[in-house]
Amino acid sequence: MSEEVMEGQPIKKESKLSASVLLFIGCWLVYACGYIARVNYSAALDTMKDVGVLSGGVAGTVSAVYFIAYAVGQMINGILADKKSPFILIVIGLSVIIASQILMATVYTHEVLFIVWWGINGLGQSMLWAPVFFILSNVLHSKVRFTAVTLISLSTPVGKMGGYLASSLSLLSGYWGTVFVTAGVILAVVLLIFTTLFLVSKKDLIVNKPEKKVVKIENQQSLPLVKILTLSGIMIALPALVCHGLFFNGAIEWIPTILSNNFNQAESMSSLMTMIIPALGACGVFLCNFVYEHWFARNEIKSSLFFMGASLVPLGVMIIFTFSPGSVFGLSAEAIIFVTMYAIVYVFQCCFNHLMIGLVPMRCAMFALGATISGLSNAINYGGSAISTYAMGYAVELMPIWALVLVWMGIIVFACVFVAIAMPKWTKFSKNYGFLGKKI
């Protein structure tokens, strides 16, 4: 078999370090604050149902449509980010999100319009990640690249935490629509900041788009997207990303409702308690980098398998306290235990997300397909979120909480099987292309 390692063209120039830092700050704010306009719906959901503007069935549909719109948009925008201006995509995305938030606050009793406006929000949100990832991979100075992809992963739990805090404070006004108005105002400020930082640093930025070179491998004369997905084992791991979507984005949408229904917590308190999840999740990125570098020699898929499997431990603890909520330590204490255990699951899923949607696609940037693969991976992830959040709308109402946790454990095992199968292919692929064990 004839085989040669593909290398990108030598990069003679790079963006200035100071300009890279400024641009990254803008990207981090965009992606972190984008979550304020995601989690506000779940935070306000119980209040919206109580005042009669949403029914239980439609509530799940609203979330599902959002995730479907986000997933479809991710696939499209992942390709666009590798070919068009990522900066324009981000500005358009933020503008669409702001508009959707204002519209959500003015819908009142029209349930169908809730679905439409929140779906539009999903399309706007889908225009953020892939362009941000392209900037990290192809615009920032190489000295800050790994730090940037690490810190951008941190933006997810921090953004969710900020989103739940902003929503909880907004709900004190007594009107559910305040959570959407607040998000719209915050993102308008972020849009102004990002645009300003980009314009200030623009003259010192250089966009590097490595050309695809001819590669001889198993008599193939090129290495297109499908071939990369197949040879690397990423294709095999995609079902695990569907499962990951359940825990990373789907189930967390319903944690405030679970706390209210099963542990008798007030709606505002449920939203505040849910902040425990992203607060602990912020530790995930640093835990991930330590385990990834010191335990698994920078093998992304092997590390992913570890973190997915580790999620079974806190779920097992949750089972103990869900057979008869409140019977051991009381409802409030057990509500905190439940949230804390899910937060640990979320920590491990943050690690999985950082590896599969951040570092694995970053390795593929050498093929000029980094944003495309990251967008595809994120789309699959949110496809799982769409399925799970729709199903959770019924499961939370119909299933005992212990049975739901048991189903979650089964899903984790299912995901581990696919990651384990993909692991040998990724190890061989990364070895063949010369990046196994090397820093990004």
Coordinates of C-alpha atoms in Angstrom, one line a residue:
M1 CA 0.0 0.0 0.0
S2 CA 1.4 3.3 -1.0
E3 CA 0.9 6.0 1.6
E4 CA 2.2 9.4 2.3
V5 CA 1.5 11.9 5.0
M6 CA -0.4 15.0 3.8
E7 CA 0.9 18.3 5.1
G8 CA -0.6 21.7 4.6
Q9 CA 1.3 24.3 2.7
P10 CA 3.9 26.2 4.8
I11 CA 2.4 29.2 6.4
K12 CA 4.7 32.2 5.8
K13 CA 2.5 34.7 7.7
E14 CA 0.2 34.6 10.6
S15 CA -2.2 36.9 12.3
K16 CA -0.6 39.1 14.9
L17 CA -0.7 37.7 18.4
S18 CA -2.4 40.8 19.8
A19 CA -5.0 40.8 17.0
S20 CA -5.6 37.1 17.6
V21 CA -6.3 37.7 21.3
L22 CA -8.8 40.5 20.6
L23 CA -10.6 38.5 18.0
F24 CA -10.8 35.4 20.3
I25 CA -12.3 37.6 23.1
G26 CA -15.0 38.6 20.6
C27 CA -15.6 35.0 19.5
W28 CA -15.7 33.8 23.2
L29 CA -18.3 36.4 24.1
V30 CA -20.4 35.5 21.0
Y31 CA -20.6 31.8 21.7
A32 CA -20.9 32.1 25.5
C33 CA -23.6 34.8 25.4
G34 CA -25.4 32.9 22.7
Y35 CA -26.4 30.4 25.4
I36 CA -28.4 33.1 27.2
A37 CA -30.7 33.0 24.3
R38 CA -30.9 29.2 24.4
V39 CA -31.5 28.3 28.1
N40 CA -34.0 31.1 28.8
Y41 CA -36.8 29.1 27.2
S42 CA -36.3 26.1 29.5
A43 CA -35.9 28.5 32.5
A44 CA -39.2 30.2 31.7
L45 CA -41.1 27.0 30.6
D46 CA -42.9 26.3 33.8
T47 CA -44.1 29.9 34.2
M48 CA -45.3 29.9 30.6
K49 CA -47.2 26.7 31.2
D50 CA -48.7 28.0 34.4
V51 CA -50.1 31.1 32.9
G52 CA -51.5 29.1 29.9
V53 CA -49.4 30.5 27.0
L54 CA -48.0 27.0 26.4
S55 CA -49.3 23.5 26.7
G56 CA -47.1 20.5 27.7
G57 CA -47.1 18.9 24.3
V58 CA -46.4 22.1 22.4
A59 CA -43.6 22.9 24.9
G60 CA -41.6 19.8 23.8
T61 CA -42.3 20.6 20.1
V62 CA -40.9 24.1 20.5
S63 CA -37.6 22.7 21.8
A64 CA -37.5 19.9 19.2
V65 CA -38.0 22.3 16.3
Y66 CA -35.2 24.5 17.7
F67 CA -32.8 21.6 17.8
I68 CA -33.8 20.4 14.3
A69 CA -33.3 23.9 12.9
Y70 CA -30.0 24.1 14.7
A71 CA -28.8 20.7 13.4
V72 CA -29.8 21.5 9.8
G73 CA -28.2 24.9 10.0
Q74 CA -25.0 23.5 11.4
M75 CA -24.4 21.2 8.4
I76 CA -25.0 24.1 6.0
N77 CA -23.0 26.7 8.0
G78 CA -20.1 24.3 8.6
I79 CA -19.6 24.1 4.8
L80 CA -20.1 27.8 4.4
A81 CA -17.6 28.7 7.1
D82 CA -14.9 26.8 5.2
K83 CA -15.7 28.6 2.0
K84 CA -17.2 32.1 2.9
S85 CA -16.5 34.8 5.4
P86 CA -17.0 33.5 8.9
F87 CA -17.2 37.1 10.2
I88 CA -20.3 37.9 8.1
L89 CA -21.9 34.6 9.2
I90 CA -21.5 35.5 12.9
V91 CA -23.0 39.0 12.4
I92 CA -26.0 37.6 10.5
G93 CA -26.4 34.9 13.1
L94 CA -26.4 37.3 16.1
S95 CA -28.9 39.6 14.3
V96 CA -31.3 36.7 13.6
I97 CA -31.1 35.6 17.3
I98 CA -31.8 39.1 18.6
A99 CA -34.9 39.4 16.3
S100 CA -36.2 36.0 17.5
Q101 CA -35.9 36.9 21.1
I102 CA -37.9 40.1 20.7
L103 CA -40.6 38.1 18.7
M104 CA -40.8 35.5 21.5
A105 CA -41.6 38.1 24.0
T106 CA -44.6 39.4 21.9
V107 CA -46.2 36.1 20.9
Y108 CA -48.6 35.7 23.9
T109 CA -51.1 32.9 23.3
H110 CA -50.1 31.9 19.7
E111 CA -48.4 28.6 20.3
V112 CA -47.7 28.0 16.6
L113 CA -45.7 31.2 16.5
F114 CA -43.6 30.1 19.5
I115 CA -42.5 27.2 17.4
V116 CA -41.7 29.4 14.4
W117 CA -39.8 32.0 16.3
W118 CA -37.8 29.5 18.4
G119 CA -37.0 27.6 15.2
I120 CA -35.7 30.9 13.7
N121 CA -33.6 31.2 16.9
G122 CA -32.1 27.8 16.2
L123 CA -31.1 28.8 12.6
G124 CA -29.5 32.0 14.0
Q125 CA -27.6 30.0 16.7
S126 CA -26.4 27.5 14.0
M127 CA -24.5 30.4 12.4
L128 CA -22.2 30.8 15.4
W129 CA -20.2 27.7 16.1
A130 CA -18.8 26.7 12.7
P131 CA -17.6 30.2 11.9
V132 CA -16.1 30.6 15.4
F133 CA -14.3 27.2 14.9
F134 CA -13.0 28.3 11.5
I135 CA -11.5 31.4 13.1
L136 CA -9.9 29.3 15.8
S137 CA -8.4 26.9 13.3
N138 CA -7.5 29.2 10.4
V139 CA -7.2 32.8 11.6
L140 CA -5.7 32.8 15.1
H141 CA -1.9 32.7 15.7
S142 CA -0.7 29.2 16.2
K143 CA 0.7 30.0 19.6
V144 CA -2.8 30.6 21.0
R145 CA -4.7 28.0 19.0
F146 CA -4.9 25.1 21.5
T147 CA -5.6 27.5 24.4
A148 CA -8.4 29.1 22.3
V149 CA -10.1 25.8 21.5
T150 CA -9.9 24.9 25.2
L151 CA -11.3 28.2 26.4
I152 CA -14.1 28.2 23.7
S153 CA -15.3 24.9 25.2
L154 CA -15.4 26.6 28.6
S155 CA -17.8 29.1 27.1
T156 CA -20.6 26.5 26.9
P157 CA -20.9 25.9 30.7
V158 CA -20.2 29.5 31.6
G159 CA -22.7 30.7 29.0
K160 CA -25.4 28.3 30.4
M161 CA -24.7 29.3 33.9
G162 CA -25.0 33.0 32.9
G163 CA -28.1 32.2 31.0
Y164 CA -29.8 30.5 34.0
L165 CA -28.8 33.4 36.3
A166 CA -30.1 36.1 33.8
S167 CA -33.3 34.1 33.4
S168 CA -33.8 33.6 37.1
L169 CA -33.4 37.3 37.7
S170 CA -35.6 38.2 34.8
L171 CA -38.4 36.0 36.1
L172 CA -38.5 38.1 39.3
S173 CA -40.3 40.7 37.2
G174 CA -43.3 38.5 37.1
Y175 CA -43.6 38.4 33.3
W176 CA -42.1 35.4 31.4
G177 CA -41.3 37.5 28.3
T178 CA -38.7 39.4 30.2
V179 CA -36.3 36.5 29.9
F180 CA -36.4 36.9 26.1
V181 CA -36.1 40.7 26.1
T182 CA -33.1 40.4 28.4
A183 CA -31.4 38.0 26.1
G184 CA -32.0 40.2 23.1
V185 CA -30.5 43.3 24.8
I186 CA -27.4 41.3 25.9
L187 CA -26.8 39.9 22.5
A188 CA -27.2 43.3 20.9
V189 CA -24.4 44.6 23.1
V190 CA -22.3 41.5 22.2
L191 CA -22.9 42.1 18.5
L192 CA -21.5 45.7 18.9
I193 CA -18.5 44.4 20.9
F194 CA -17.7 41.7 18.3
T195 CA -18.0 44.0 15.4
T196 CA -15.8 46.6 17.1
L197 CA -13.1 44.0 18.0
F198 CA -13.1 42.6 14.5
L199 CA -12.8 46.0 12.9
V200 CA -10.0 47.0 15.3
S201 CA -8.0 43.8 14.6
K202 CA -8.9 43.3 10.9
K203 CA -5.7 44.8 9.4
D204 CA -3.6 42.4 11.4
L205 CA -5.5 39.2 10.6
I206 CA -4.5 36.6 8.0
V207 CA -6.9 33.8 7.0
N208 CA -5.0 30.6 6.2
K209 CA -6.9 28.1 4.1
P210 CA -4.7 25.0 3.5
E211 CA -5.2 23.5 0.0
K212 CA -6.2 19.9 -0.3
K213 CA -3.2 17.9 -1.7
V214 CA -3.2 14.7 -3.5
V215 CA -2.9 11.7 -1.2
K216 CA -2.2 8.2 -2.2
I217 CA -3.9 5.8 0.2
E218 CA -5.4 2.4 -0.8
N219 CA -5.2 3.5 -4.5
Q220 CA -7.3 6.6 -3.8
Q221 CA -6.0 9.8 -5.4
S222 CA -7.8 12.2 -3.0
L223 CA -9.2 12.3 0.4
P224 CA -12.6 13.9 0.4
L225 CA -15.0 14.4 3.3
V226 CA -16.6 11.0 3.2
K227 CA -13.3 9.3 2.9
I228 CA -11.9 11.1 5.9
L229 CA -15.0 10.3 8.0
T230 CA -14.7 6.6 7.0
L231 CA -10.9 6.2 7.4
S232 CA -10.8 8.0 10.7
G233 CA -13.7 6.2 12.3
I234 CA -15.6 9.4 12.9
M235 CA -18.5 8.0 10.9
I236 CA -18.7 5.0 13.3
A237 CA -18.7 7.4 16.3
L238 CA -21.6 9.5 15.1
P239 CA -24.3 7.5 16.9
A240 CA -22.5 8.3 20.1
L241 CA -22.8 12.0 19.3
V242 CA -26.6 11.5 19.0
C243 CA -26.6 10.1 22.5
H244 CA -24.3 12.9 23.7
G245 CA -26.9 15.4 22.6
L246 CA -29.4 14.0 25.1
F247 CA -27.1 14.8 28.1
F248 CA -25.4 17.9 26.8
N249 CA -28.4 19.8 25.6
G250 CA -31.6 17.8 25.7
A251 CA -32.2 16.6 29.2
I252 CA -30.7 19.7 30.8
E253 CA -33.7 21.6 29.3
W254 CA -36.0 19.6 31.5
I255 CA -34.0 19.7 34.8
P256 CA -35.9 22.7 36.2
T257 CA -39.2 20.9 35.4
I258 CA -38.0 17.7 37.0
L259 CA -37.0 19.6 40.1
S260 CA -40.4 21.2 40.3
N261 CA -42.4 18.0 39.6
N262 CA -40.4 15.4 41.5
F263 CA -38.8 17.4 44.3
N264 CA -41.5 20.2 44.9
Q265 CA -39.0 23.0 44.2
A266 CA -40.3 26.5 43.3
E267 CA -39.8 27.6 39.7
S268 CA -37.3 30.3 40.4
M269 CA -35.4 28.0 42.8
S270 CA -35.4 25.2 40.2
S271 CA -33.8 27.6 37.8
L272 CA -31.2 28.7 40.3
M273 CA -30.4 25.1 41.3
T274 CA -29.9 24.2 37.7
M275 CA -27.0 26.6 37.6
I276 CA -25.0 24.0 39.6
I277 CA -24.8 22.0 36.4
P278 CA -22.9 24.4 34.2
A279 CA -21.0 25.7 37.2
L280 CA -19.4 22.3 37.7
G281 CA -19.3 21.8 34.0
A282 CA -16.8 24.6 33.7
C283 CA -14.3 22.3 35.4
G284 CA -14.8 19.8 32.6
V285 CA -12.5 21.4 30.0
F286 CA -9.5 21.4 32.4
L287 CA -10.2 17.9 33.6
C288 CA -10.4 16.8 29.9
N289 CA -7.1 18.3 28.9
F290 CA -5.3 16.7 31.9
V291 CA -6.7 13.2 31.2
Y292 CA -6.3 13.7 27.4
E293 CA -2.6 14.6 27.7
H294 CA -1.4 12.6 30.7
W295 CA -3.6 9.4 30.7
F296 CA -4.3 8.8 27.0
A297 CA -1.3 10.3 25.2
R298 CA -3.4 12.8 23.3
N299 CA -5.6 10.2 21.7
E300 CA -8.9 12.0 21.2
I301 CA -11.2 9.0 20.7
K302 CA -9.7 6.9 23.5
S303 CA -10.2 9.8 25.9
S304 CA -13.8 10.2 24.6
L305 CA -14.6 6.6 25.5
F306 CA -13.3 7.1 29.0
F307 CA -15.5 10.2 29.7
M308 CA -18.6 8.7 28.1
G309 CA -18.2 5.5 30.2
A310 CA -17.5 7.6 33.4
S311 CA -21.0 9.1 33.1
L312 CA -22.4 5.8 34.4
V313 CA -21.1 6.4 37.9
P314 CA -23.1 9.5 38.8
L315 CA -26.2 8.1 37.1
G316 CA -25.9 5.1 39.3
V317 CA -25.9 7.3 42.4
M318 CA -29.0 9.2 41.0
I319 CA -30.9 5.9 40.9
I320 CA -30.6 5.6 44.7
F321 CA -32.3 8.9 45.4
T322 CA -35.1 8.6 42.8
F323 CA -37.0 5.6 43.9
S324 CA -38.7 7.6 46.6
P325 CA -37.7 11.3 46.4
G326 CA -37.4 12.9 49.8
S327 CA -37.5 9.7 51.8
V328 CA -33.8 9.8 52.9
F329 CA -32.7 13.4 53.3
G330 CA -35.8 15.4 52.4
L331 CA -36.9 16.8 49.1
S332 CA -34.6 19.9 49.0
A333 CA -31.5 18.0 50.0
E334 CA -32.2 15.3 47.5
A335 CA -33.0 17.8 44.8
I336 CA -29.5 19.2 45.3
I337 CA -28.0 15.7 45.2
F338 CA -29.9 15.0 42.0
V339 CA -28.7 18.2 40.3
T340 CA -25.1 17.7 41.5
M341 CA -25.0 14.1 40.1
Y342 CA -26.3 15.3 36.8
A343 CA -23.7 18.1 37.0
I344 CA -21.0 15.5 37.2
V345 CA -22.5 13.7 34.1
Y346 CA -22.5 17.1 32.4
V347 CA -18.8 17.6 33.3
F348 CA -17.9 14.3 31.6
Q349 CA -20.1 15.2 28.6
C350 CA -18.3 18.6 28.4
C351 CA -15.1 16.6 28.1
F352 CA -16.6 14.4 25.4
N353 CA -17.8 17.5 23.6
H354 CA -14.4 19.2 23.8
L355 CA -12.8 16.1 22.3
M356 CA -15.3 15.1 19.6
I357 CA -16.5 18.6 18.4
G358 CA -13.4 20.6 19.2
L359 CA -10.1 18.6 19.1
V360 CA -11.1 15.9 16.5
P361 CA -12.2 18.4 13.9
M362 CA -9.1 20.5 14.7
R363 CA -7.0 17.6 13.7
C364 CA -8.8 17.6 10.4
A365 CA -8.1 21.2 9.7
M366 CA -5.1 20.0 7.7
F367 CA -7.5 18.8 5.1
A368 CA -9.2 22.2 4.9
L369 CA -12.4 20.6 6.3
G370 CA -12.1 21.4 10.0
A371 CA -15.2 23.6 10.2
T372 CA -17.2 21.3 8.0
I373 CA -16.5 18.3 10.2
S374 CA -17.0 20.3 13.4
G375 CA -20.3 21.6 12.0
L376 CA -21.4 18.1 11.0
S377 CA -20.5 16.7 14.4
N378 CA -22.4 19.5 16.2
A379 CA -25.3 18.9 13.8
I380 CA -25.5 15.2 14.8
N381 CA -25.2 16.2 18.4
Y382 CA -28.1 18.6 18.2
G383 CA -30.1 16.1 16.2
G384 CA -29.9 13.9 19.3
S385 CA -30.9 16.9 21.4
A386 CA -34.0 17.4 19.2
I387 CA -35.0 13.8 19.6
S388 CA -34.4 13.7 23.3
T389 CA -36.0 17.0 24.2
Y390 CA -39.2 16.1 22.4
A391 CA -39.2 12.6 24.0
M392 CA -38.4 14.2 27.4
G393 CA -41.6 16.3 27.2
Y394 CA -43.6 13.1 27.5
A395 CA -41.1 11.0 29.6
V396 CA -41.0 13.6 32.4
E397 CA -44.8 13.5 32.6
L398 CA -45.4 9.7 32.2
M399 CA -42.3 7.9 33.6
P400 CA -41.2 7.6 37.2
I401 CA -37.9 9.5 37.6
W402 CA -35.9 6.3 38.5
A403 CA -37.0 4.7 35.2
L404 CA -35.9 7.7 33.3
V405 CA -32.4 7.6 34.9
L406 CA -32.2 3.9 34.1
V407 CA -33.0 4.7 30.4
W408 CA -30.2 7.3 30.5
M409 CA -27.7 4.6 31.7
G410 CA -28.7 2.3 28.8
I411 CA -28.1 5.2 26.3
I412 CA -24.6 5.7 27.8
V413 CA -23.7 2.0 27.3
F414 CA -25.0 2.2 23.7
A415 CA -22.8 5.2 23.0
C416 CA -19.7 3.6 24.5
V417 CA -20.1 0.6 22.1
F418 CA -19.8 2.9 19.0
V419 CA -16.9 4.9 20.4
A420 CA -15.0 1.7 21.3
I421 CA -15.5 0.4 17.7
A422 CA -14.3 3.7 16.3
M423 CA -11.2 3.9 18.5
P424 CA -8.8 1.6 16.6
K425 CA -9.6 3.3 13.3
W426 CA -8.9 6.7 14.7
T427 CA -5.6 5.5 16.3
K428 CA -4.4 4.1 13.0
F429 CA -5.6 7.2 11.1
S430 CA -3.9 9.7 13.4
K431 CA -0.7 7.6 13.3
N432 CA -0.7 7.5 9.5
Y433 CA -1.1 11.2 9.2
G434 CA 1.6 12.0 11.8
F435 CA -0.4 13.7 14.6
L436 CA -0.8 10.9 17.1
G437 CA 0.3 12.1 20.5
K438 CA 1.4 15.5 19.1
K439 CA 0.1 18.9 20.4
I440 CA -2.5 20.7 18.3

